[in-house]
PDB file of C-alpha atoms in Angstrom:
ATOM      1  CA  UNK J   1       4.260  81.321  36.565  1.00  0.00           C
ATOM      2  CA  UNK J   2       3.265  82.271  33.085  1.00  0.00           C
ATOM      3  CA  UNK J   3       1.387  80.426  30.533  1.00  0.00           C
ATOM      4  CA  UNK J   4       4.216  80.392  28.322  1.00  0.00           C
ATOM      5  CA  UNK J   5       6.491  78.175  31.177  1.00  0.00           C
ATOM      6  CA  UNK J   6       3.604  76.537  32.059  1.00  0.00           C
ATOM      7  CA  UNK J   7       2.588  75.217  28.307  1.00  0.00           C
ATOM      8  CA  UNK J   8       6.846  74.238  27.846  1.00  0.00           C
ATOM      9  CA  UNK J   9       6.826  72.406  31.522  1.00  0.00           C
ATOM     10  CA  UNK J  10       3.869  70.214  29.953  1.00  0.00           C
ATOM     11  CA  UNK J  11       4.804  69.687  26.551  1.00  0.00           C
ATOM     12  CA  UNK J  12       8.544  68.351  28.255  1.00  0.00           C
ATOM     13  CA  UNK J  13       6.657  66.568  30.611  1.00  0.00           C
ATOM     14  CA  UNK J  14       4.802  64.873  27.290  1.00  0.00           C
ATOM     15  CA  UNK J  15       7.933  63.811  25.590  1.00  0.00           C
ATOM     16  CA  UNK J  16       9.388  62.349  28.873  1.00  0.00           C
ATOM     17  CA  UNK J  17       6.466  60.406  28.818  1.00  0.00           C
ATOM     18  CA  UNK J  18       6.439  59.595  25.058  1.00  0.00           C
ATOM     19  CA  UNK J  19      10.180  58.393  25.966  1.00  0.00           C
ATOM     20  CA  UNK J  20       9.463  56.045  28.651  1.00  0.00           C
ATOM     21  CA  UNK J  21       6.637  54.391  26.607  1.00  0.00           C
ATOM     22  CA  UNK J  22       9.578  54.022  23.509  1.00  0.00           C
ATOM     23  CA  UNK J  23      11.826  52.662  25.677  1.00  0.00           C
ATOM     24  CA  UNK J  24       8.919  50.010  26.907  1.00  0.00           C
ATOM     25  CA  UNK J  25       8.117  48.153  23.241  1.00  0.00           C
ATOM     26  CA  UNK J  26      10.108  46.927  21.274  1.00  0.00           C
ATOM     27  CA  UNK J  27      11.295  48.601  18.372  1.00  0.00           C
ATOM     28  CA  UNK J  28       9.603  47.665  14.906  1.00  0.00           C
ATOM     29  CA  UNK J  29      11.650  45.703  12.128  1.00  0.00           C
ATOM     30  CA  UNK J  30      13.605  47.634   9.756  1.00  0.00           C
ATOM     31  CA  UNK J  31      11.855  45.759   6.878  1.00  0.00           C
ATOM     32  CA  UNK J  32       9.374  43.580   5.808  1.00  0.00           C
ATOM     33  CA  UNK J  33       9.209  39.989   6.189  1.00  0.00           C
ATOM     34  CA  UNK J  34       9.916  38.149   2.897  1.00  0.00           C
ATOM     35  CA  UNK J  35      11.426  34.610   4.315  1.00  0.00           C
ATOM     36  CA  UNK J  36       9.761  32.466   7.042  1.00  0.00           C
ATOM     37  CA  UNK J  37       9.166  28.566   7.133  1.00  0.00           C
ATOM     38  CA  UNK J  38       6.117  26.825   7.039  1.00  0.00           C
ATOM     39  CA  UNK J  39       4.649  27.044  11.112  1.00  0.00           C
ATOM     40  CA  UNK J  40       2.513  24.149   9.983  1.00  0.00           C
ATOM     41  CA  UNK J  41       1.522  22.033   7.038  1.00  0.00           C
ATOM     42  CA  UNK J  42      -2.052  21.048   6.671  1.00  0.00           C
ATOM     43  CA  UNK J  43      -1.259  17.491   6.190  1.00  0.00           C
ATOM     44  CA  UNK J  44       2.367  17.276   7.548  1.00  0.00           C
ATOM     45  CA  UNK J  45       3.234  15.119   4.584  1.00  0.00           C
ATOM     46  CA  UNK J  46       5.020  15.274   1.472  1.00  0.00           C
ATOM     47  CA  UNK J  47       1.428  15.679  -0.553  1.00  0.00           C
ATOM     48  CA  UNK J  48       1.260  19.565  -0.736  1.00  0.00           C
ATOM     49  CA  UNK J  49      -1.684  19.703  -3.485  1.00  0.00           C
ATOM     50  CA  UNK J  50       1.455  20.240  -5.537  1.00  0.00           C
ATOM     51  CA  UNK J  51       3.470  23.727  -6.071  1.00  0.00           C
ATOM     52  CA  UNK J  52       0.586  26.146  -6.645  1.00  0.00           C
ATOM     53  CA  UNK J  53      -1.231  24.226  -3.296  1.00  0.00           C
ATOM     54  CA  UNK J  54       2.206  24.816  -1.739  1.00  0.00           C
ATOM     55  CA  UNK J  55       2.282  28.290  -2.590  1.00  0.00           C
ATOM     56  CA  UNK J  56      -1.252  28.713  -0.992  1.00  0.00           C
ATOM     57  CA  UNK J  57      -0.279  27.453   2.136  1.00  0.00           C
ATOM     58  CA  UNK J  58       2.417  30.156   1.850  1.00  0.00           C
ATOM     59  CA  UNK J  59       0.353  33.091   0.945  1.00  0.00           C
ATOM     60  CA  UNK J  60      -2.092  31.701   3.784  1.00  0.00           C
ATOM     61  CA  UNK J  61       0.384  32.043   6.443  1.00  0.00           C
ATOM     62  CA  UNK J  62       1.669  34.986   5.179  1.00  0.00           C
ATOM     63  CA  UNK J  63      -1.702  36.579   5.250  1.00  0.00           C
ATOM     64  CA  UNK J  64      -2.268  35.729   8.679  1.00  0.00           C
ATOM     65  CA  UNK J  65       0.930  37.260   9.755  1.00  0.00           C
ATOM     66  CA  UNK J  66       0.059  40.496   8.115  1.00  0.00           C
ATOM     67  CA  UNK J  67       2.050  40.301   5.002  1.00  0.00           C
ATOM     68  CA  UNK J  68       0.006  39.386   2.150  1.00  0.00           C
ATOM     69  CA  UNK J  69       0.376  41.601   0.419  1.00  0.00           C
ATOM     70  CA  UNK J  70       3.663  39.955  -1.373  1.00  0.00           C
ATOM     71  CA  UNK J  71       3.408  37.119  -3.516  1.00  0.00           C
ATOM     72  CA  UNK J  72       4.377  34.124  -2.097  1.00  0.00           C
ATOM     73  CA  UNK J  73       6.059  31.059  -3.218  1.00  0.00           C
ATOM     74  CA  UNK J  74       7.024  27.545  -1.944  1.00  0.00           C
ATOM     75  CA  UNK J  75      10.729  26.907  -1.796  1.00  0.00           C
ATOM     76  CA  UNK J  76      10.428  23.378  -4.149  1.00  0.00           C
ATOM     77  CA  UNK J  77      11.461  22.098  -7.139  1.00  0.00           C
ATOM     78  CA  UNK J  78       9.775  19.642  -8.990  1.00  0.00           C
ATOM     79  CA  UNK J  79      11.571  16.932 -11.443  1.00  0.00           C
ATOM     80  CA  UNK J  80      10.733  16.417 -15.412  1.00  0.00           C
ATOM     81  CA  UNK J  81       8.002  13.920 -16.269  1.00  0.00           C
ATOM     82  CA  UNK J  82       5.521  12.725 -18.916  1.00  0.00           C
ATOM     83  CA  UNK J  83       3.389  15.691 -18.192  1.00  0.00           C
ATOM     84  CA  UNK J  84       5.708  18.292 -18.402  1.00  0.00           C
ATOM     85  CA  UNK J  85       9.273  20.166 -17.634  1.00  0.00           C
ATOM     86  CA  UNK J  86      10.634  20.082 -13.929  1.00  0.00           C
ATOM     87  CA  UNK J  87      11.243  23.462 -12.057  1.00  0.00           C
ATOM     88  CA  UNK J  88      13.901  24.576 -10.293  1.00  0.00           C
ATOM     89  CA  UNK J  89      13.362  26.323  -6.519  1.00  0.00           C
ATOM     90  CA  UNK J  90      15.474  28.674  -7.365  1.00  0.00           C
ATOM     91  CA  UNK J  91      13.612  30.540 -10.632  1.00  0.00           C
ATOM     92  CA  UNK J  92      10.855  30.996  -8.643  1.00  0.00           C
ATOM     93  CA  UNK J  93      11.671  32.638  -5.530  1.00  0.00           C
ATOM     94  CA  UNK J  94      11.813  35.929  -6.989  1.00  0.00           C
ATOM     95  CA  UNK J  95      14.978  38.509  -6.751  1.00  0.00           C
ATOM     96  CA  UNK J  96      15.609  39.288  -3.209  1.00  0.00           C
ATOM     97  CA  UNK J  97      16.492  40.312  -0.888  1.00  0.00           C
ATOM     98  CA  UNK J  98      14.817  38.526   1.559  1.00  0.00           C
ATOM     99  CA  UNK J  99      14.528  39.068   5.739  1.00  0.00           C
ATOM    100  CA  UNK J 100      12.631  37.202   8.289  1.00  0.00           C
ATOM    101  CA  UNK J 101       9.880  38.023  10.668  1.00  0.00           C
ATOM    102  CA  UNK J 102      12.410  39.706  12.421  1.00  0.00           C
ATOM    103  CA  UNK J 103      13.593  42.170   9.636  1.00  0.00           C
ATOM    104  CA  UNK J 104      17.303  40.061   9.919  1.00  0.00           C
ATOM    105  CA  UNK J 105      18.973  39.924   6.327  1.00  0.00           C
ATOM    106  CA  UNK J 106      18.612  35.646   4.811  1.00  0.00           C
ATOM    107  CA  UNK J 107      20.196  36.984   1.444  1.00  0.00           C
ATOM    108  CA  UNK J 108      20.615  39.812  -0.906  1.00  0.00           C
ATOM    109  CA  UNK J 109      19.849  37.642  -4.224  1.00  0.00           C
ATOM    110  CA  UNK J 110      19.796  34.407  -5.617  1.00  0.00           C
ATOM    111  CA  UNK J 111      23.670  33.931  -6.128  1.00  0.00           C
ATOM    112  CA  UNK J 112      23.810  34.581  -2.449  1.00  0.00           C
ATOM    113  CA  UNK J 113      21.106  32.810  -1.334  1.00  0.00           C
ATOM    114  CA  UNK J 114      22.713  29.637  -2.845  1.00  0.00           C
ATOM    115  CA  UNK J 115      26.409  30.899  -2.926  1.00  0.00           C
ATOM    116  CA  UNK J 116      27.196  30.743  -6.344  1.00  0.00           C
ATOM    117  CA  UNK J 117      30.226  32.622  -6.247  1.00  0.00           C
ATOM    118  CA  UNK J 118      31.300  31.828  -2.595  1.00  0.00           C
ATOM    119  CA  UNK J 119      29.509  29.131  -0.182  1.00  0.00           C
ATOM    120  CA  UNK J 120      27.906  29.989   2.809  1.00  0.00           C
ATOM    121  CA  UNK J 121      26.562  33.611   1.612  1.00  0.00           C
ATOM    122  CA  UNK J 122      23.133  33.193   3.239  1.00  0.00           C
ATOM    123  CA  UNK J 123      21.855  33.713   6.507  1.00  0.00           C
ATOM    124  CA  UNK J 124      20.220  30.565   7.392  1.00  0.00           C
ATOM    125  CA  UNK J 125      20.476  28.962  10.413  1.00  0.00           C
ATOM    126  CA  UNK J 126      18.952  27.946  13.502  1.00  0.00           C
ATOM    127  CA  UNK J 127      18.291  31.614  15.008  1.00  0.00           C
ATOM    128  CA  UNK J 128      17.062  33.184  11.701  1.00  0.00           C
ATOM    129  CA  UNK J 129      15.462  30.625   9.796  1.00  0.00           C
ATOM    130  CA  UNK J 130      11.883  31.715  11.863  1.00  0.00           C
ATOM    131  CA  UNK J 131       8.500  30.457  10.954  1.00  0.00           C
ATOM    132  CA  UNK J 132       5.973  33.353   9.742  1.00  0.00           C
ATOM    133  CA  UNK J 133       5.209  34.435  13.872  1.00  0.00           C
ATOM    134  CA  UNK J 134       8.597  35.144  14.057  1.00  0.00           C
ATOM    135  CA  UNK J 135       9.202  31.886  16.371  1.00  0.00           C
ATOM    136  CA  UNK J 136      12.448  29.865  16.086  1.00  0.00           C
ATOM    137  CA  UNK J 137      12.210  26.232  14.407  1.00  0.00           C
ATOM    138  CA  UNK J 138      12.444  22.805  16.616  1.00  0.00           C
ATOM    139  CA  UNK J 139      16.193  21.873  15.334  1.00  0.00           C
ATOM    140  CA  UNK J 140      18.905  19.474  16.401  1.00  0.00           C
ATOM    141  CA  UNK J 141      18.711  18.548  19.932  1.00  0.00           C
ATOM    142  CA  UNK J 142      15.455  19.760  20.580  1.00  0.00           C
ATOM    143  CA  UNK J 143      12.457  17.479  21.356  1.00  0.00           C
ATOM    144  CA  UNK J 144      10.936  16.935  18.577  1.00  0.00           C
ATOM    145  CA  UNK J 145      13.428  18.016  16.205  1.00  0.00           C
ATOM    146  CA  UNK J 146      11.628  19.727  13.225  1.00  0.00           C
ATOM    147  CA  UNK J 147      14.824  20.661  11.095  1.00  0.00           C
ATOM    148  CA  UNK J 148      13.956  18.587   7.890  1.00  0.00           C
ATOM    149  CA  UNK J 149      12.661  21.150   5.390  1.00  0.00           C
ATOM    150  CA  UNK J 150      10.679  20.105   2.147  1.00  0.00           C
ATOM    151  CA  UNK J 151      13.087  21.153  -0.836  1.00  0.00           C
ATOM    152  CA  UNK J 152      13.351  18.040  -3.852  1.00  0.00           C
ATOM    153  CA  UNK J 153      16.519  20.391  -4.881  1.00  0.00           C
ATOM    154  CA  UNK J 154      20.173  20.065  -4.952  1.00  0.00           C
ATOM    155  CA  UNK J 155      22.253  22.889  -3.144  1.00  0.00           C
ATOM    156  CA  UNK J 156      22.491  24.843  -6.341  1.00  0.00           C
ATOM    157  CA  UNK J 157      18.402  24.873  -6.130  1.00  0.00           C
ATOM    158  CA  UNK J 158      17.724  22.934  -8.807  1.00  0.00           C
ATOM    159  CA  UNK J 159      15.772  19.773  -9.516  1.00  0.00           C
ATOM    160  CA  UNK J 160      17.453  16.214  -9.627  1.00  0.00           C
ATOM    161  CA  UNK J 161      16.460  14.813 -13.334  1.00  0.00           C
ATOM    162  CA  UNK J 162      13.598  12.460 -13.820  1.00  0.00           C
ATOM    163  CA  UNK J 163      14.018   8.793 -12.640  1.00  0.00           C
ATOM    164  CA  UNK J 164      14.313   8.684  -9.366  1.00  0.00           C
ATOM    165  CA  UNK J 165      11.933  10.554  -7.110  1.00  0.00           C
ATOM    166  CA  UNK J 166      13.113  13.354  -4.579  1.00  0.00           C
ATOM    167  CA  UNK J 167      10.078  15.404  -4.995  1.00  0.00           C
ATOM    168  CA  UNK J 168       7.315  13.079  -3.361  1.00  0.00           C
ATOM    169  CA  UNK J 169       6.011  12.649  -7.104  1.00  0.00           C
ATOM    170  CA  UNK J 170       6.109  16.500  -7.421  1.00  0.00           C
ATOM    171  CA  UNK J 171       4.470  17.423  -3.912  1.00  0.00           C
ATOM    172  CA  UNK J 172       1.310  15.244  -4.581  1.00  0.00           C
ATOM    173  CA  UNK J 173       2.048  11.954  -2.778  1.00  0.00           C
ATOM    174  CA  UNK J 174       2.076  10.761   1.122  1.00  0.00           C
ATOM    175  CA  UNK J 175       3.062   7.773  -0.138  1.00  0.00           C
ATOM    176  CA  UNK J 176       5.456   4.793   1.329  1.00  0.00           C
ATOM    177  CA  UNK J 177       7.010   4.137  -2.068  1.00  0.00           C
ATOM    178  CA  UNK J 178       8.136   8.396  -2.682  1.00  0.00           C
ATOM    179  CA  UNK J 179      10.876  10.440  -1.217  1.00  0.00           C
ATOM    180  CA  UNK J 180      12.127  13.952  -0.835  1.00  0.00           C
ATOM    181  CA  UNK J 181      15.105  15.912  -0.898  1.00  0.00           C
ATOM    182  CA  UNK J 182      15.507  17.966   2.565  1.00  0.00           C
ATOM    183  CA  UNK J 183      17.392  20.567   3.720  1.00  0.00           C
ATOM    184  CA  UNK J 184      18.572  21.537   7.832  1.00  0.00           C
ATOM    185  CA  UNK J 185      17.009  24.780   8.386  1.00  0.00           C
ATOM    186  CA  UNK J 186      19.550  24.769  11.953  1.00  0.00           C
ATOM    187  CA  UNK J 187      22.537  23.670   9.638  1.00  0.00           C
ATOM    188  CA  UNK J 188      23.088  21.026  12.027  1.00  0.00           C
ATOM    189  CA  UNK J 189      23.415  17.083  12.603  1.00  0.00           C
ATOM    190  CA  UNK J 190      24.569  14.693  10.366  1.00  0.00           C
ATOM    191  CA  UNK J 191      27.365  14.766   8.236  1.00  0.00           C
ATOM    192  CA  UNK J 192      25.823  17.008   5.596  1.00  0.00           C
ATOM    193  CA  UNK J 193      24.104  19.975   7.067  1.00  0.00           C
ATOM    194  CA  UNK J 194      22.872  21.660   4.154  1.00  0.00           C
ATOM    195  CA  UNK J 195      19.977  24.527   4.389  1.00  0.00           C
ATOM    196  CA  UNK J 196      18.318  22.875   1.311  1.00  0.00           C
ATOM    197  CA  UNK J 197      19.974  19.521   0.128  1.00  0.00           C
ATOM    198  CA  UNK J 198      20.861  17.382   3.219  1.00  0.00           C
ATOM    199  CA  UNK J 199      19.086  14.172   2.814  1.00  0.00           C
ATOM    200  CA  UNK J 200      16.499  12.184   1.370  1.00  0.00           C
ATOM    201  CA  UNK J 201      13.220  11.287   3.365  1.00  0.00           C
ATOM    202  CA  UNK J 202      12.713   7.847   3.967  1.00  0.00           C
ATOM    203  CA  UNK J 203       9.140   8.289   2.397  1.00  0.00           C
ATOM    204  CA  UNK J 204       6.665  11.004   1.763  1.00  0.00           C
ATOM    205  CA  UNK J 205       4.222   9.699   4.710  1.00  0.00           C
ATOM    206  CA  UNK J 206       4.095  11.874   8.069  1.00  0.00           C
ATOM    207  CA  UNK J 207       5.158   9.256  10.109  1.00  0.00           C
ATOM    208  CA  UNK J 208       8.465   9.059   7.987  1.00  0.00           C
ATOM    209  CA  UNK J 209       9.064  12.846   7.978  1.00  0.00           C
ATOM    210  CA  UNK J 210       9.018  13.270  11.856  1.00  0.00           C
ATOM    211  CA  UNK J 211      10.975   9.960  12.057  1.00  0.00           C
ATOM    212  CA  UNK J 212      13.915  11.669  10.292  1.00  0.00           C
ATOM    213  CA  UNK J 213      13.178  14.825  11.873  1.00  0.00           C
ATOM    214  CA  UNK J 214      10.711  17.167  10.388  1.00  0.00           C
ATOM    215  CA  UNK J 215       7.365  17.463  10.163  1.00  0.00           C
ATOM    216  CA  UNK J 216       6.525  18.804   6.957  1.00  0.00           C
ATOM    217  CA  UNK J 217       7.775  22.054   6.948  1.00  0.00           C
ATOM    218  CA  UNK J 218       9.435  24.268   4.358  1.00  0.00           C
ATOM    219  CA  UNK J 219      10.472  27.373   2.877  1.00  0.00           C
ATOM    220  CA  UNK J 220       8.363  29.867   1.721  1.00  0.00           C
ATOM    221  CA  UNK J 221       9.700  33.357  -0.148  1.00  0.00           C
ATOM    222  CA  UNK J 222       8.420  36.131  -1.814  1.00  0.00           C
ATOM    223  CA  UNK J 223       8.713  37.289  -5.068  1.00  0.00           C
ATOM    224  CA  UNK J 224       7.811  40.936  -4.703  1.00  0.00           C
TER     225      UNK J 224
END
């Protein structure tokens, strides 16, 4: 045989190889990840060291997941008071689009994200809304249910006004006497099954949270 069949019956022999090896891994996600929720909360309550300690736990995760290199933010509003003007979740979550650890498609932009022109635009639910490791959430029926996610918004994004706390005083109290907004990151149980605006909390303390089913988890996005 002469080197010339001999070098072409190795290099095929090669690519075979490279093949089988392809065909053993899985393949690696389209794009980036720019949507997970929270796998953990340092305190598991609704005192979050406010938004820029929310957004830290955020860019922490994110970090550790390989993706730091976007700027992340906290999916939480915060409501009007004394000290200064509320913020909506929505004007601070960036453009889009936005995909999970799995490089699935959550939203395009913002009007999808919170279907301003037609409900139901996102892709949030049970088997996309992943944490940063690319692991599905604890929802409805599972034991322990983890579903509640940390919003204060309505399901336009926004902030409730001043007077009545959904925020757990603006992400700085684990206290009996505050509440939160939450969303169902599953879309699922009780009558209103909401990704960001289901229920209130019964408090901000952790033992309240993963009575109602969470445990202190929420959105996080980036901006970039």
């Amino acid at each position: 045989m002469n080197k010339k069949l001999i070098l072409s019956a190795v290099a095929v022999t090669l690519m075979g190889a490279g093949a089988v090896l392809a065909q053993g891994q899985p393949a690696a996600p389209q794009h980036a990840m720019t949507f997970f929720v929270t796998s953990t909360t340092p305190t598991g309550t609704g005192n979050l060291g406010g938004l820029a300690g929310a957004d830290k736990i955020c860019q922490d995760l994110a970090a550790a997941a390989g993706a730091g290199a976007h700027t992340w933010h906290a999916y939480l509003s915060t409501q009007t008071t004394n000290a200064g003007p509320g913020v909506n979740a929505r004007g601070r979550i960036g453009p889009g689009p936005w995909y999970n650890a799995k490089g699935v498609l959550i939203a395009s932009n913002n009007a999808d994200l919170h279907g301003d022109q037609l409900r139901d635009r996102n892709n949030i639910q049970k088997i996309n809304a992943l944490d940063e490791k690319g692991n599905v959430v604890k929802g409805f029926g599972d034991m322990p249910n983890e579903h509640d996610m940390l919003t204060g918004s309505d399901s336009d994004g926004r902030a409730f006004p001043p007077g009545f706390d959904t925020t757990c005083n603006n992400w700085t109290s684990d206290g009996a006497a505050n509440k939160a907004m939450l969303g169902h990151s599953d879309r699922q149980g009780g009558g209103n099954t909401s990704w960001n605006s289901a229920h209130l909390s019964r408090s901000c303390t952790k033992a309240d949270l993963i009575a109602t089913g969470g445990a202190g988890h929420f959105y996080c996005f980036a901006t970039n």
